mmCIF file of C-alpha atoms in Angstrom:
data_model
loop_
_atom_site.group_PDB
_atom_site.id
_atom_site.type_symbol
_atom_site.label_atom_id
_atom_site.label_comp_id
_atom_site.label_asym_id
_atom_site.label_seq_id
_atom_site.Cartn_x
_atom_site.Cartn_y
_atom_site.Cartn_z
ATOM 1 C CA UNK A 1 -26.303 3.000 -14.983
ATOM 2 C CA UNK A 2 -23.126 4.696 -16.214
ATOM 3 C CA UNK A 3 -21.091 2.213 -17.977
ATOM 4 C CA UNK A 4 -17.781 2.507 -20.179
ATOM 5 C CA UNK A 5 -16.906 -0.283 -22.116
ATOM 6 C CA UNK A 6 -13.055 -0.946 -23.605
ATOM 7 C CA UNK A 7 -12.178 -2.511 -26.442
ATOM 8 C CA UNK A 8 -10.691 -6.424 -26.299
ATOM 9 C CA UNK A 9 -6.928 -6.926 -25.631
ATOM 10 C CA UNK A 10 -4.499 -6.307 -28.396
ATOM 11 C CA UNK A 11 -0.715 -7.845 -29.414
ATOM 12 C CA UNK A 12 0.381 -5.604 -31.599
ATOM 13 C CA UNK A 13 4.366 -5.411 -33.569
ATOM 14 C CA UNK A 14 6.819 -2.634 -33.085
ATOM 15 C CA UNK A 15 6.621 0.253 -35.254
ATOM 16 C CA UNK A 16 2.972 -0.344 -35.822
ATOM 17 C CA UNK A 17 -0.480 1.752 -34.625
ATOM 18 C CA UNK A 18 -3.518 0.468 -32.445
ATOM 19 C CA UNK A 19 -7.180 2.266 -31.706
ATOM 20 C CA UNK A 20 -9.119 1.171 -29.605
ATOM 21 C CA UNK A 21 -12.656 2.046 -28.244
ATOM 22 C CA UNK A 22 -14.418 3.025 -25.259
ATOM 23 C CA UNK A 23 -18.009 2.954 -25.790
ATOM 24 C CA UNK A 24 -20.312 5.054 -23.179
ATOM 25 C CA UNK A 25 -23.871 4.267 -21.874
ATOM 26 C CA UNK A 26 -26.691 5.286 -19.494
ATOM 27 C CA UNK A 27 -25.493 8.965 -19.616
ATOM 28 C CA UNK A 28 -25.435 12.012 -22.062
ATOM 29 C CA UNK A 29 -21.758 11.280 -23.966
ATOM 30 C CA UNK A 30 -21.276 15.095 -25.415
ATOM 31 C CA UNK A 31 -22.099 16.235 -21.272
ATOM 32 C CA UNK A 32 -18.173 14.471 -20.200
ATOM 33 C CA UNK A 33 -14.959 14.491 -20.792
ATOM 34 C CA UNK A 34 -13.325 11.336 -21.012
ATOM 35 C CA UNK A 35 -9.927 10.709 -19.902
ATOM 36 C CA UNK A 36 -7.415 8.582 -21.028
ATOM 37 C CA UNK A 37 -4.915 7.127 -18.332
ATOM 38 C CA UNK A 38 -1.780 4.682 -19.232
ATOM 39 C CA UNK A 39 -0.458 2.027 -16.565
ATOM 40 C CA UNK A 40 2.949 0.154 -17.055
ATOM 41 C CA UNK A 41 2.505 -3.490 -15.770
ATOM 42 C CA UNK A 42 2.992 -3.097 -11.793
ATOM 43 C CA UNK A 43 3.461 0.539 -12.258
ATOM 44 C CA UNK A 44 1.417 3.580 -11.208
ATOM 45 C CA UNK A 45 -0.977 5.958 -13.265
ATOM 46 C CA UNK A 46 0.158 8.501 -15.908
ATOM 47 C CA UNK A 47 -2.297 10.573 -17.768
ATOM 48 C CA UNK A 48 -2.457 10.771 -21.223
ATOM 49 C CA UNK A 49 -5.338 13.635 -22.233
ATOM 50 C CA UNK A 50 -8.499 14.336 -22.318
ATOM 51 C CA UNK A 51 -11.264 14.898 -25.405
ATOM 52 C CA UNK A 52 -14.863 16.692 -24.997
ATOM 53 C CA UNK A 53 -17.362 14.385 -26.993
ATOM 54 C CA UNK A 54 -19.667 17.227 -27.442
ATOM 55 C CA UNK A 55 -16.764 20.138 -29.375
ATOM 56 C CA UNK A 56 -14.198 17.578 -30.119
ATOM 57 C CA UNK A 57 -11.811 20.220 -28.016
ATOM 58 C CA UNK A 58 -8.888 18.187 -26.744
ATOM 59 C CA UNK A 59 -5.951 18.473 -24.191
ATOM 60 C CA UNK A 60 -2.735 16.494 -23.933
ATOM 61 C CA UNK A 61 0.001 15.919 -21.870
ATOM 62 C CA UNK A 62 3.052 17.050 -23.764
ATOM 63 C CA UNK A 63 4.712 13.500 -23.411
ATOM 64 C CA UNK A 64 1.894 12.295 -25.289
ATOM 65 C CA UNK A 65 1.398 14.316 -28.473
ATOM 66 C CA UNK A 66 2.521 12.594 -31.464
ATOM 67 C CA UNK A 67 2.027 9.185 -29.610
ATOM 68 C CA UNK A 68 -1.716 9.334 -29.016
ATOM 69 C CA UNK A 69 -4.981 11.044 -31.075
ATOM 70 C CA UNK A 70 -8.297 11.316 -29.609
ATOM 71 C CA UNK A 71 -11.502 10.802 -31.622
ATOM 72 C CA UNK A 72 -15.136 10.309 -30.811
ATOM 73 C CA UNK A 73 -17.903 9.381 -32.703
ATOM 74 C CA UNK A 74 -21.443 10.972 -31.126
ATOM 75 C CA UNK A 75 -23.757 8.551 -33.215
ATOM 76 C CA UNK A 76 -22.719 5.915 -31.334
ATOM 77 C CA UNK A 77 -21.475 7.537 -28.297
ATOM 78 C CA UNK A 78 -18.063 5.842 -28.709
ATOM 79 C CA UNK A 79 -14.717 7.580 -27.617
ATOM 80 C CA UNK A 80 -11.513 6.712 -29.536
ATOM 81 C CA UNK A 81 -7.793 6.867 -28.878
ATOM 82 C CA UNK A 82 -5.262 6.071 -31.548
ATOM 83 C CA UNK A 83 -1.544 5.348 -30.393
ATOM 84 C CA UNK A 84 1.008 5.494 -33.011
ATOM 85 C CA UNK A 85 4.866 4.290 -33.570
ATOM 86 C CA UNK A 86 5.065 1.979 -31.064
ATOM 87 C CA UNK A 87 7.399 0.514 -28.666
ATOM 88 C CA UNK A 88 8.057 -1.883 -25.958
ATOM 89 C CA UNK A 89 7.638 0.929 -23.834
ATOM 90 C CA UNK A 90 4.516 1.181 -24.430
ATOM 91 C CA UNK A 91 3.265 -2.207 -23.603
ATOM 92 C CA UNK A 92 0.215 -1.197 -20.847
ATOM 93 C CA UNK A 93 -2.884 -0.945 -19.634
ATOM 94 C CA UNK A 94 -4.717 1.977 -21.144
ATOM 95 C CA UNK A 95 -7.993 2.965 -18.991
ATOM 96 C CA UNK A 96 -10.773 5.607 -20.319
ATOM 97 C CA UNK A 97 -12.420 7.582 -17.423
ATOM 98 C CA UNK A 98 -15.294 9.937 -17.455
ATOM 99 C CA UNK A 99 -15.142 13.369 -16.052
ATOM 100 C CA UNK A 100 -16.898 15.545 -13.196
ATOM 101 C CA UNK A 101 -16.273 14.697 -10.886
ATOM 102 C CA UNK A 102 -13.203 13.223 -12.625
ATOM 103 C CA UNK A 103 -12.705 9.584 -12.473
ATOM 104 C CA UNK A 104 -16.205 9.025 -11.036
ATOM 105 C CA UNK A 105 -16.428 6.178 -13.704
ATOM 106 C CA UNK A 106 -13.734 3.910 -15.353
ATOM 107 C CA UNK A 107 -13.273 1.497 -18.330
ATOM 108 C CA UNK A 108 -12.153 -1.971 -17.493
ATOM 109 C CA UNK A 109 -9.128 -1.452 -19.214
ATOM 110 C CA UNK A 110 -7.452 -2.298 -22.806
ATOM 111 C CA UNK A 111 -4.020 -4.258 -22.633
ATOM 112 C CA UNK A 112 -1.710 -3.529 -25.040
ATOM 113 C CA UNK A 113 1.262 -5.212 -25.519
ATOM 114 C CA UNK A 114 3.975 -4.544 -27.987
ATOM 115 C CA UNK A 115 6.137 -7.653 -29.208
ATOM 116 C CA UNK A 116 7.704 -8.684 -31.987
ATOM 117 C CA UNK B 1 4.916 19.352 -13.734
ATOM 118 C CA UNK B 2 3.186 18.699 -10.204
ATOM 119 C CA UNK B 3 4.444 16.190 -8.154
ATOM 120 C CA UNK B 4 2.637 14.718 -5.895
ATOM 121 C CA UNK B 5 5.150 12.159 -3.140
ATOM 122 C CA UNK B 6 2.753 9.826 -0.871
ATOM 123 C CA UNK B 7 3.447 8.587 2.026
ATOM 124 C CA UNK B 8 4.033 5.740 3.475
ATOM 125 C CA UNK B 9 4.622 3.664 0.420
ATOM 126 C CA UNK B 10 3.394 0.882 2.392
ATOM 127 C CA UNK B 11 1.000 0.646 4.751
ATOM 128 C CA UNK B 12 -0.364 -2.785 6.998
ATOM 129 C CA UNK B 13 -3.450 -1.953 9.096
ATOM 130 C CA UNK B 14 -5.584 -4.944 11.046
ATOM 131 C CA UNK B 15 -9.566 -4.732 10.478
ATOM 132 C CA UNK B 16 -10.800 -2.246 12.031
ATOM 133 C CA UNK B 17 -7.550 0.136 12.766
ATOM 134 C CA UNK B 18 -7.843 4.181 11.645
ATOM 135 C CA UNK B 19 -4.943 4.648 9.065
ATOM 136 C CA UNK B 20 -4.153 7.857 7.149
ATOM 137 C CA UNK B 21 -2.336 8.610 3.943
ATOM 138 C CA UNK B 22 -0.099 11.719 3.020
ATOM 139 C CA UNK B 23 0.223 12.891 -0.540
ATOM 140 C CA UNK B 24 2.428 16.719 -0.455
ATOM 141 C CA UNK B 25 2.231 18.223 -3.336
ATOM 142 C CA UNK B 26 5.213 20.660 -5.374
ATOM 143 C CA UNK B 27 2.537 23.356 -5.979
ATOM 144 C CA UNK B 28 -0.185 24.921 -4.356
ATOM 145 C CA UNK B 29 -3.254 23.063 -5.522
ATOM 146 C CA UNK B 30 -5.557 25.889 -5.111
ATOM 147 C CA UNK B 31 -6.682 27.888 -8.173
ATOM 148 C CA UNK B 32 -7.356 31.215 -8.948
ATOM 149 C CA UNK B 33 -10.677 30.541 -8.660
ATOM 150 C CA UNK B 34 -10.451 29.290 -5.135
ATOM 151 C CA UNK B 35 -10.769 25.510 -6.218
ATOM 152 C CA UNK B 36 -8.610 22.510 -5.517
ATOM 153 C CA UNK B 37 -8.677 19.839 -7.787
ATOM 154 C CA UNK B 38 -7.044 17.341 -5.496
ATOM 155 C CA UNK B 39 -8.243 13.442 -6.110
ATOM 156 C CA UNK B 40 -8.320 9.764 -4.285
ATOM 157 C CA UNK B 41 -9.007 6.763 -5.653
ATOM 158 C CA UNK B 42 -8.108 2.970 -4.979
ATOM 159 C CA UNK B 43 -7.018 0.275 -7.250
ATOM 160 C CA UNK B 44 -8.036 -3.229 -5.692
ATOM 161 C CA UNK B 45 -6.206 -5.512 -7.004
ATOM 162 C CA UNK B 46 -6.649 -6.638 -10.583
ATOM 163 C CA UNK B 47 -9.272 -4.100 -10.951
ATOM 164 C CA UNK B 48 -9.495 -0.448 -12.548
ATOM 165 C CA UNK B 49 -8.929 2.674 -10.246
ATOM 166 C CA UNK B 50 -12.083 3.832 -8.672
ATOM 167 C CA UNK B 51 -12.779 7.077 -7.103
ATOM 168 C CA UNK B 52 -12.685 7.846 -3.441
ATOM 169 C CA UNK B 53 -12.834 11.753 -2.972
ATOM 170 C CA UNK B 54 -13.068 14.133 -5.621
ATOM 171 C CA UNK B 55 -12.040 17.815 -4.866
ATOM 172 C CA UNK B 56 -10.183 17.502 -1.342
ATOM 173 C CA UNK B 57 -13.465 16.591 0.467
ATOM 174 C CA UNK B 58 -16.199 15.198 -1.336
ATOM 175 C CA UNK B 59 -17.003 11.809 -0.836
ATOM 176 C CA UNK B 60 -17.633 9.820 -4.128
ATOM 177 C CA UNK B 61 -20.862 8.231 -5.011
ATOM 178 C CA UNK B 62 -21.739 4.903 -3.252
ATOM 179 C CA UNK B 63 -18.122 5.417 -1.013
ATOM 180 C CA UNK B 64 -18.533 4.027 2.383
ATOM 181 C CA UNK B 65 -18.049 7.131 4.753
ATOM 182 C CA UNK B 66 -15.503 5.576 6.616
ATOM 183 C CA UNK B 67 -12.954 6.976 3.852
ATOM 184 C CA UNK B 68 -12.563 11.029 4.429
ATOM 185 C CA UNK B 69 -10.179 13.292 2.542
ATOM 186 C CA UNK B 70 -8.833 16.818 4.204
ATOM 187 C CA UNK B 71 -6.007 19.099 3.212
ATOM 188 C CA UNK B 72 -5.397 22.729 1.715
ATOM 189 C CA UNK B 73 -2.557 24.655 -0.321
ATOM 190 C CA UNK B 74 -0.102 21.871 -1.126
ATOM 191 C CA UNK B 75 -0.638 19.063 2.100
ATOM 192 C CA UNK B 76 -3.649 16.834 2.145
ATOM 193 C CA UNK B 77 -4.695 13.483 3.689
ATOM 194 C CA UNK B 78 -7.196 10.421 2.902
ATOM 195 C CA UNK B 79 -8.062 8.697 6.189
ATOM 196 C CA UNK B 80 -10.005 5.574 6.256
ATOM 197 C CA UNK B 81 -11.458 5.156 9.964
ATOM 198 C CA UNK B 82 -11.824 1.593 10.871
ATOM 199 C CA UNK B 83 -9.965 -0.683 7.598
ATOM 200 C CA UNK B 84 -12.300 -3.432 5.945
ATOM 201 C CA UNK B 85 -10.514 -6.149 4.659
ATOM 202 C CA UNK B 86 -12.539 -5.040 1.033
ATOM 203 C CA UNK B 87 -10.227 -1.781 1.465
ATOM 204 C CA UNK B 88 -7.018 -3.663 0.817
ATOM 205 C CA UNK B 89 -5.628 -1.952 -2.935
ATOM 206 C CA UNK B 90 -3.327 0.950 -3.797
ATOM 207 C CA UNK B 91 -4.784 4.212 -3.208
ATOM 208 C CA UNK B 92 -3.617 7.182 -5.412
ATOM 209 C CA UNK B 93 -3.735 11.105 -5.171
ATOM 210 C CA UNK B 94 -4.226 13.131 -7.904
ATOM 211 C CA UNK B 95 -4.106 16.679 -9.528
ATOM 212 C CA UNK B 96 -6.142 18.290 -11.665
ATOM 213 C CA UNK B 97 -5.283 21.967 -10.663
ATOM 214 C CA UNK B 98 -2.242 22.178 -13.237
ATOM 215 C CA UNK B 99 -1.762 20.533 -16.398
ATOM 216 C CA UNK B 100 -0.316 17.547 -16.756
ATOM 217 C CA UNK B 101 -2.986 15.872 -14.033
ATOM 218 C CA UNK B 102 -0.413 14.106 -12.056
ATOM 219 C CA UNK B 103 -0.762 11.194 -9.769
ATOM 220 C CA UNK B 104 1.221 10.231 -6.796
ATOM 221 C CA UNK B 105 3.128 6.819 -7.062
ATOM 222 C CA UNK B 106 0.959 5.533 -5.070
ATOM 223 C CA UNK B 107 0.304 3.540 -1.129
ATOM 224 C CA UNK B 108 -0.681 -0.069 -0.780
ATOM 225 C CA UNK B 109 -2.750 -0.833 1.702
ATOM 226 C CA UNK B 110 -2.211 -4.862 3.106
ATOM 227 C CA UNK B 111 -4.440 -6.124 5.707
ATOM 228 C CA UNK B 112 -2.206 -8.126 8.352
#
């Protein structure tokens, strides 16, 4: 069965970067797009971009570049994202997500929080 | 960007009531291709979003088919017909027409 598994929970200082993982199974990883989606504690969804496993072609939202950087590795059909200088505001829960139909599948979610 | 505005923010249904859920969006959702890349999922709580409908319509694997999804243009609705109490959550649009994908802010569901 499709699965996506997230990285553990991370506490991580201001200023600082954080990557963390989402590791695919029981499907062909360079077929999907995963999708990255950030939510604020109590707040709603906000995506963040997208990466193709199989080019390495990427997409994201405007609000995003500079912040976050997508990577995948194929041997071990592992999708990456990378968030960079950061703040309190980005304390959250960051979810991967396959694609097509988009969503269909979710991570169980990596929470990040930012503290000093 | 798209925005998407749900409505009602809030909803409480008993078991068993029909309930339906707006999300309007800013843009036509349609394509040039004649596709519409409009989205539902719920969020129960504690637990990551999970897909409902998937292009206006289509139900999503292993979703009970009391949960339908209609709409066109830039007005669509999710309907769930006859509420479980497992159905309690916040259930989201979402486009993927126009980039940024956008999500409404979302309606939560409570079972009275």
């Amino acid at each position: 069965q499709v699965q996506l598994q997230q990285s553990g929970a991370e506490l991580v200082k201001p200023g600082s970067s954080v990557k963390m993982s989402c590791k695919a199974s029981g499907y062909t990883f360079t077929s999907y797009y995963i999708y990255w989606i950030k939510q604020r504690p109590g707040q709603g969804l906000e995506w963040i971009g997208r990466i193709g496993p199989g080019s390495g072609d990427t997409n994201y939202n405007e609000k995003f570049k500079g912040k976050a950087t997508f990577t995948v590795d194929k041997s071990s059909s592992t999708a990456y994202m990378q968030l960079s200088s950061l703040t309190p505001e980005d304390t959250a829960v960051y979810y991967c997500a396959r694609g097509r139909p988009l969503g269909g599948y979710w991570g169980q979610g990596v929470m990040v929080t930012v503290s000093s | 960007d798209v925005v998407l505005t749900q409505t009602p923010s809030t909803l409480s249904a008993t078991i068993g009531q029909s309930v339906s859920i707006s999300c309007r969006s800013s843009q036509s959702l349609l394509d040039s291709a004649g596709n519409t890349y409009l989205y539902w999922y719920l969020q129960r709580p504690g637990q990551s979003p999970q897909l409902l409908i998937y292009l206006v319509s289509n139900l999503g694997s292993g979703v009970p088919n009391r949960f339908s999804g209609s709409g066109s243009g830039t007005d669509f609705t999710l309907k769930i017909s006859g509420v479980e109490a497992e159905d309690l959550g916040v259930y989201y649009c979402m486009q993927a027409t126009h980039a940024p994908l956008t999500f409404g802010s979302g309606t939560k569901l409570e079972i009275k």
